[in-house]
PDB file of C-alpha atoms in Angstrom:
ATOM      1  CA  ALA A   1     118.078 111.502  78.795  1.00 32.00           C
ATOM      2  CA  ARG A   2     118.932 115.051  78.368  1.00 34.00           C
ATOM      3  CA  VAL A   3     119.581 115.843  81.869  1.00 33.00           C
ATOM      4  CA  THR A   4     122.724 114.116  81.258  1.00 36.00           C
ATOM      5  CA  VAL A   5     124.365 116.891  79.671  1.00 39.00           C
ATOM      6  CA  PHE A   6     124.998 118.501  82.856  1.00 38.00           C
ATOM      7  CA  SER A   7     126.015 115.287  84.767  1.00 37.00           C
ATOM      8  CA  PHE A   8     128.429 114.670  81.970  1.00 37.00           C
ATOM      9  CA  LEU A   9     129.626 118.415  81.905  1.00 38.00           C
ATOM     10  CA  TYR A  10     129.705 117.809  85.319  1.00 39.00           C
ATOM     11  CA  THR A  11     132.129 114.585  85.207  1.00 37.00           C
ATOM     12  CA  LEU A  12     134.354 116.271  82.692  1.00 40.00           C
ATOM     13  CA  GLY A  13     134.790 118.889  85.322  1.00 39.00           C
ATOM     14  CA  LEU A  14     133.937 121.606  83.339  1.00 40.00           C
ATOM     15  CA  LEU A  15     131.303 123.282  85.836  1.00 37.00           C
ATOM     16  CA  ASP A  16     133.683 122.798  88.616  1.00 38.00           C
ATOM     17  CA  ARG A  17     137.019 124.007  87.323  1.00 36.00           C
ATOM     18  CA  GLY A  18     135.898 127.214  85.682  1.00 38.00           C
ATOM     19  CA  VAL A  19     136.382 126.171  82.402  1.00 38.00           C
ATOM     20  CA  TYR A  20     133.834 129.193  81.456  1.00 34.00           C
ATOM     21  CA  LYS A  21     136.192 131.970  82.112  1.00 33.00           C
ATOM     22  CA  LEU A  22     134.667 134.530  80.021  1.00 30.00           C
ATOM     23  CA  PRO A  23     137.456 136.373  77.954  1.00 31.00           C
ATOM     24  CA  VAL A  24     137.055 139.955  77.274  1.00 30.00           C
ATOM     25  CA  SER A  25     137.725 140.076  73.226  1.00 32.00           C
ATOM     26  CA  LEU A  26     134.105 141.165  71.858  1.00 33.00           C
ATOM     27  CA  GLU A  27     132.097 143.862  72.981  1.00 36.00           C
ATOM     28  CA  LEU A  28     128.844 142.160  73.229  1.00 40.00           C
ATOM     29  CA  SER A  29     126.587 144.820  74.268  1.00 42.00           C
ATOM     30  CA  GLU A  30     127.382 146.085  70.288  1.00 40.00           C
ATOM     31  CA  ILE A  31     125.394 143.384  69.061  1.00 42.00           C
ATOM     32  CA  GLY A  32     122.887 143.108  71.024  1.00 45.00           C
ATOM     33  CA  LEU A  33     123.986 140.428  73.327  1.00 46.00           C
ATOM     34  CA  VAL A  34     124.816 141.934  76.534  1.00 44.00           C
ATOM     35  CA  ASP A  35     123.227 145.276  77.650  1.00 44.00           C
ATOM     36  CA  SER A  36     126.376 146.730  78.948  1.00 42.00           C
ATOM     37  CA  ASN A  37     123.826 149.223  81.153  1.00 44.00           C
ATOM     38  CA  ALA A  38     121.717 146.208  82.427  1.00 43.00           C
ATOM     39  CA  SER A  39     121.920 145.737  86.197  1.00 42.00           C
ATOM     40  CA  LEU A  40     120.933 142.903  88.257  1.00 40.00           C
ATOM     41  CA  VAL A  41     118.130 144.689  89.537  1.00 38.00           C
ATOM     42  CA  ASN A  42     117.130 145.154  85.953  1.00 42.00           C
ATOM     43  CA  LYS A  43     116.942 141.605  84.814  1.00 57.00           C
ATOM     44  CA  ILE A  44     113.906 139.131  85.067  1.00 71.00           C
ATOM     45  CA  GLU A  45     113.278 136.948  88.370  1.00 81.00           C
ATOM     46  CA  HIS A  46     113.239 133.765  85.867  1.00 87.00           C
ATOM     47  CA  LEU A  47     113.376 132.766  82.185  1.00 89.00           C
ATOM     48  CA  ASP A  48     111.621 129.175  80.890  1.00 92.00           C
ATOM     49  CA  LEU A  49     113.570 128.293  77.828  1.00 93.00           C
ATOM     50  CA  GLU A  50     114.042 125.399  75.541  1.00 95.00           C
ATOM     51  CA  VAL A  51     117.310 124.391  75.451  1.00 95.00           C
ATOM     52  CA  ALA A  52     118.353 122.909  71.949  1.00 97.00           C
ATOM     53  CA  TRP A  53     121.726 122.214  71.081  1.00 96.00           C
ATOM     54  CA  GLY A  54     122.342 123.672  67.984  1.00 97.00           C
ATOM     55  CA  GLY A  55     119.522 125.131  68.205  1.00 98.00           C
ATOM     56  CA  LEU A  56     118.550 128.993  66.210  1.00 98.00           C
ATOM     57  CA  TYR A  57     117.335 131.540  68.723  1.00 97.00           C
ATOM     58  CA  ALA A  58     115.554 135.074  68.208  1.00 96.00           C
ATOM     59  CA  PHE A  59     115.525 137.830  71.171  1.00 92.00           C
ATOM     60  CA  LYS A  60     114.367 141.547  71.132  1.00 88.00           C
ATOM     61  CA  ALA A  61     117.351 143.097  73.423  1.00 78.00           C
ATOM     62  CA  GLU A  62     115.571 145.636  75.974  1.00 74.00           C
ATOM     63  CA  GLY A  63     115.322 149.232  74.326  1.00 78.00           C
ATOM     64  CA  ARG A  64     115.799 147.992  70.287  1.00 82.00           C
ATOM     65  CA  SER A  65     113.803 147.341  67.390  1.00 87.00           C
ATOM     66  CA  HIS A  66     114.644 144.768  65.999  1.00 91.00           C
ATOM     67  CA  TYR A  67     115.410 140.923  66.704  1.00 93.00           C
ATOM     68  CA  GLN A  68     118.511 139.053  66.661  1.00 93.00           C
ATOM     69  CA  VAL A  69     119.636 135.637  66.163  1.00 96.00           C
ATOM     70  CA  PHE A  70     122.136 133.412  67.865  1.00 96.00           C
ATOM     71  CA  ARG A  71     123.051 129.545  67.633  1.00 97.00           C
ATOM     72  CA  LEU A  72     123.257 127.874  70.634  1.00 97.00           C
ATOM     73  CA  LEU A  73     126.698 124.851  70.735  1.00 97.00           C
ATOM     74  CA  ASP A  74     126.636 124.286  74.199  1.00 95.00           C
ATOM     75  CA  PHE A  75     125.362 125.542  77.521  1.00 94.00           C
ATOM     76  CA  SER A  76     125.949 125.339  81.513  1.00 90.00           C
ATOM     77  CA  GLN A  77     125.058 126.531  84.232  1.00 88.00           C
ATOM     78  CA  LYS A  78     127.891 129.250  83.984  1.00 88.00           C
ATOM     79  CA  ALA A  79     128.032 129.870  80.372  1.00 90.00           C
ATOM     80  CA  TYR A  80     126.467 129.713  76.868  1.00 93.00           C
ATOM     81  CA  HIS A  81     128.594 129.043  74.181  1.00 95.00           C
ATOM     82  CA  ALA A  82     126.831 130.652  70.552  1.00 95.00           C
ATOM     83  CA  ALA A  83     127.628 131.174  67.091  1.00 95.00           C
ATOM     84  CA  ILE A  84     126.305 134.637  66.366  1.00 93.00           C
ATOM     85  CA  PHE A  85     124.462 136.311  63.259  1.00 94.00           C
ATOM     86  CA  ALA A  86     124.993 140.123  62.474  1.00 92.00           C
ATOM     87  CA  GLU A  87     121.607 140.132  60.580  1.00 94.00           C
ATOM     88  CA  LYS A  88     118.978 142.140  61.765  1.00 94.00           C
ATOM     89  CA  PHE A  89     115.227 141.654  61.904  1.00 95.00           C
ATOM     90  CA  GLU A  90     112.085 143.716  62.308  1.00 95.00           C
ATOM     91  CA  ALA A  91     109.610 141.029  62.865  1.00 95.00           C
ATOM     92  CA  MET A  92     110.490 137.874  64.477  1.00 96.00           C
ATOM     93  CA  PRO A  93     112.421 135.532  62.129  1.00 97.00           C
ATOM     94  CA  SER A  94     111.218 132.359  60.618  1.00 98.00           C
ATOM     95  CA  PHE A  95     113.261 129.313  61.029  1.00 98.00           C
ATOM     96  CA  GLU A  96     113.895 128.868  57.664  1.00 98.00           C
ATOM     97  CA  GLU A  97     115.101 132.664  57.697  1.00 98.00           C
ATOM     98  CA  ALA A  98     117.453 131.419  60.184  1.00 97.00           C
ATOM     99  CA  GLN A  99     118.609 128.821  58.813  1.00 97.00           C
ATOM    100  CA  ALA A 100     119.652 130.645  55.842  1.00 96.00           C
ATOM    101  CA  LEU A 101     122.107 133.100  57.907  1.00 96.00           C
ATOM    102  CA  SER A 102     126.137 132.594  58.010  1.00 93.00           C
ATOM    103  CA  PRO A 103     127.671 133.138  61.672  1.00 93.00           C
ATOM    104  CA  MET A 104     129.157 136.654  61.876  1.00 91.00           C
ATOM    105  CA  VAL A 105     131.190 135.310  64.910  1.00 90.00           C
ATOM    106  CA  GLY A 106     131.451 131.117  64.758  1.00 91.00           C
ATOM    107  CA  TYR A 107     131.967 131.084  68.651  1.00 92.00           C
ATOM    108  CA  VAL A 108     131.522 133.252  71.467  1.00 91.00           C
ATOM    109  CA  PRO A 109     131.247 132.341  75.337  1.00 92.00           C
ATOM    110  CA  ILE A 110     128.616 134.218  77.475  1.00 90.00           C
ATOM    111  CA  ALA A 111     127.661 134.131  81.158  1.00 88.00           C
ATOM    112  CA  SER A 112     124.611 132.273  81.152  1.00 89.00           C
ATOM    113  CA  SER A 113     123.163 134.970  83.712  1.00 85.00           C
ATOM    114  CA  ASP A 114     123.178 137.297  80.278  1.00 86.00           C
ATOM    115  CA  LEU A 115     120.085 135.566  79.363  1.00 87.00           C
ATOM    116  CA  LEU A 116     118.153 137.091  82.265  1.00 83.00           C
ATOM    117  CA  ALA A 117     118.913 140.503  80.568  1.00 78.00           C
ATOM    118  CA  LYS A 118     117.457 139.543  77.695  1.00 76.00           C
ATOM    119  CA  GLY A 119     113.735 138.739  78.083  1.00 68.00           C
ATOM    120  CA  GLN A 120     111.947 136.733  76.010  1.00 81.00           C
ATOM    121  CA  ILE A 121     114.063 134.109  73.822  1.00 92.00           C
ATOM    122  CA  THR A 122     112.379 132.137  71.297  1.00 95.00           C
ATOM    123  CA  LEU A 123     113.771 128.783  70.046  1.00 97.00           C
ATOM    124  CA  LEU A 124     112.947 129.082  66.300  1.00 98.00           C
ATOM    125  CA  GLY A 125     114.470 125.409  65.712  1.00 97.00           C
ATOM    126  CA  GLY A 126     117.152 122.978  65.802  1.00 96.00           C
ATOM    127  CA  ILE A 127     119.886 122.045  63.422  1.00 95.00           C
ATOM    128  CA  PRO A 128     121.970 119.142  64.094  1.00 97.00           C
ATOM    129  CA  LEU A 129     125.718 120.135  64.612  1.00 97.00           C
ATOM    130  CA  GLU A 130     128.296 119.389  63.136  1.00 96.00           C
ATOM    131  CA  PRO A 131     131.891 119.072  64.324  1.00 96.00           C
ATOM    132  CA  SER A 132     133.309 121.821  62.176  1.00 94.00           C
ATOM    133  CA  GLN A 133     130.779 124.009  63.453  1.00 95.00           C
ATOM    134  CA  LEU A 134     132.400 123.344  67.231  1.00 96.00           C
ATOM    135  CA  ASP A 135     135.779 124.261  65.791  1.00 93.00           C
ATOM    136  CA  GLY A 136     136.025 127.494  67.617  1.00 92.00           C
ATOM    137  CA  TYR A 137     134.901 125.946  70.625  1.00 93.00           C
ATOM    138  CA  THR A 138     137.172 123.021  70.696  1.00 94.00           C
ATOM    139  CA  TYR A 139     140.178 125.967  70.229  1.00 91.00           C
ATOM    140  CA  TYR A 140     138.580 127.828  73.166  1.00 90.00           C
ATOM    141  CA  LEU A 141     138.648 124.520  75.561  1.00 92.00           C
ATOM    142  CA  LYS A 142     142.100 123.379  74.370  1.00 90.00           C
ATOM    143  CA  ASP A 143     143.987 127.039  75.166  1.00 88.00           C
ATOM    144  CA  SER A 144     141.573 127.508  78.255  1.00 85.00           C
ATOM    145  CA  SER A 145     140.607 124.529  80.012  1.00 83.00           C
ATOM    146  CA  GLY A 146     143.451 121.875  80.057  1.00 83.00           C
ATOM    147  CA  MET A 147     141.174 119.485  78.835  1.00 89.00           C
ATOM    148  CA  SER A 148     142.759 116.505  77.068  1.00 92.00           C
ATOM    149  CA  GLU A 149     142.171 115.820  73.120  1.00 93.00           C
ATOM    150  CA  LEU A 150     140.475 112.460  74.530  1.00 95.00           C
ATOM    151  CA  LYS A 151     137.766 114.601  76.394  1.00 94.00           C
ATOM    152  CA  ILE A 152     136.919 117.620  74.023  1.00 94.00           C
ATOM    153  CA  SER A 153     136.543 114.716  71.250  1.00 95.00           C
ATOM    154  CA  GLU A 154     134.394 113.076  73.833  1.00 94.00           C
ATOM    155  CA  LEU A 155     132.435 116.379  74.457  1.00 94.00           C
ATOM    156  CA  VAL A 156     132.278 117.394  70.876  1.00 95.00           C
ATOM    157  CA  ASP A 157     130.311 113.803  70.514  1.00 95.00           C
ATOM    158  CA  ARG A 158     127.887 114.468  72.856  1.00 94.00           C
ATOM    159  CA  LEU A 159     127.164 117.442  71.688  1.00 95.00           C
ATOM    160  CA  ILE A 160     126.535 116.428  68.323  1.00 96.00           C
ATOM    161  CA  GLU A 161     124.126 113.606  70.065  1.00 95.00           C
ATOM    162  CA  PHE A 162     121.996 116.111  72.288  1.00 93.00           C
ATOM    163  CA  SER A 163     121.561 118.590  69.062  1.00 96.00           C
ATOM    164  CA  ALA A 164     119.581 115.539  67.693  1.00 95.00           C
ATOM    165  CA  GLU A 165     117.074 115.371  70.338  1.00 94.00           C
ATOM    166  CA  PRO A 166     114.488 117.212  71.614  1.00 94.00           C
ATOM    167  CA  PRO A 167     114.464 120.616  73.635  1.00 95.00           C
ATOM    168  CA  LEU A 168     115.500 120.301  77.198  1.00 93.00           C
ATOM    169  CA  LYS A 169     113.078 122.484  79.183  1.00 94.00           C
ATOM    170  CA  LEU A 170     114.856 124.788  81.797  1.00 92.00           C
ATOM    171  CA  ARG A 171     114.015 127.927  84.392  1.00 91.00           C
ATOM    172  CA  LEU A 172     116.921 129.875  85.023  1.00 90.00           C
ATOM    173  CA  SER A 173     116.708 132.104  87.899  1.00 89.00           C
ATOM    174  CA  LYS A 174     118.825 134.790  89.769  1.00 85.00           C
ATOM    175  CA  ASP A 175     120.236 132.997  92.806  1.00 79.00           C
ATOM    176  CA  GLY A 176     122.354 135.590  94.874  1.00 76.00           C
ATOM    177  CA  THR A 177     125.059 136.593  92.612  1.00 73.00           C
ATOM    178  CA  GLY A 178     124.852 133.537  90.396  1.00 78.00           C
ATOM    179  CA  LEU A 179     122.043 131.653  88.158  1.00 85.00           C
ATOM    180  CA  ARG A 180     120.116 128.434  89.273  1.00 88.00           C
ATOM    181  CA  VAL A 181     119.295 126.059  86.636  1.00 89.00           C
ATOM    182  CA  ALA A 182     116.233 123.839  87.240  1.00 89.00           C
ATOM    183  CA  VAL A 183     114.789 121.247  84.359  1.00 90.00           C
ATOM    184  CA  LEU A 184     110.639 121.696  84.015  1.00 90.00           C
TER     185      LEU A 184
END
C-alpha cells in the first residue's frame, strides 16, 4: 500500500515536472544536513532506509562528534522535505527526546541523493503529521510547482494518511548522476 506514494506523486506530476527545484536559501552544510565537501566519490554506494512520513530521524554527519535530528515531511526520488532541529546530541537521542524538540526550520527541501553522504540514518519513531506541520511545504508547492490548490490539498491529505502507516523500507543507491530508489 505504501508503494502508492510514488505512483501518487507521479500522477500529480511531481516526479516529472521538476517540482523539486532546490532553492539556495539556507546553508545546509552549517547545520550538518549537507556536507559541502562531499563528492560523489566519497558517498556510500547505497543506503537502506525506513521511510516514515512524519518520522523523526537521527544521524551523525561524517567528521562530526554529535547527532542531529530531522523530521521527514515528504520523500521522492529527487528530494526529501524535512523540518530541521538545531539541538545536537552526544549520543543517539531517544524517540522521546526527539519528540520534545521544536523545529529550528519548519520546512526545507533537500536533494535525496544527499542522504547517501550522511551514512547511517536511524529512524527513531514516527508521529502522524498534522496539516499545520505541512504549511511551509504547501507554500513551497504553491510558489514553485504550479499545482492547483486542490492537488496540494489532496497531497497534504495523502501525506497525513501515509504518516499513520508503518515505515516503507527502501534502498537508495547511486545511478550515474542520479539516485535510484527500490522497495525492499
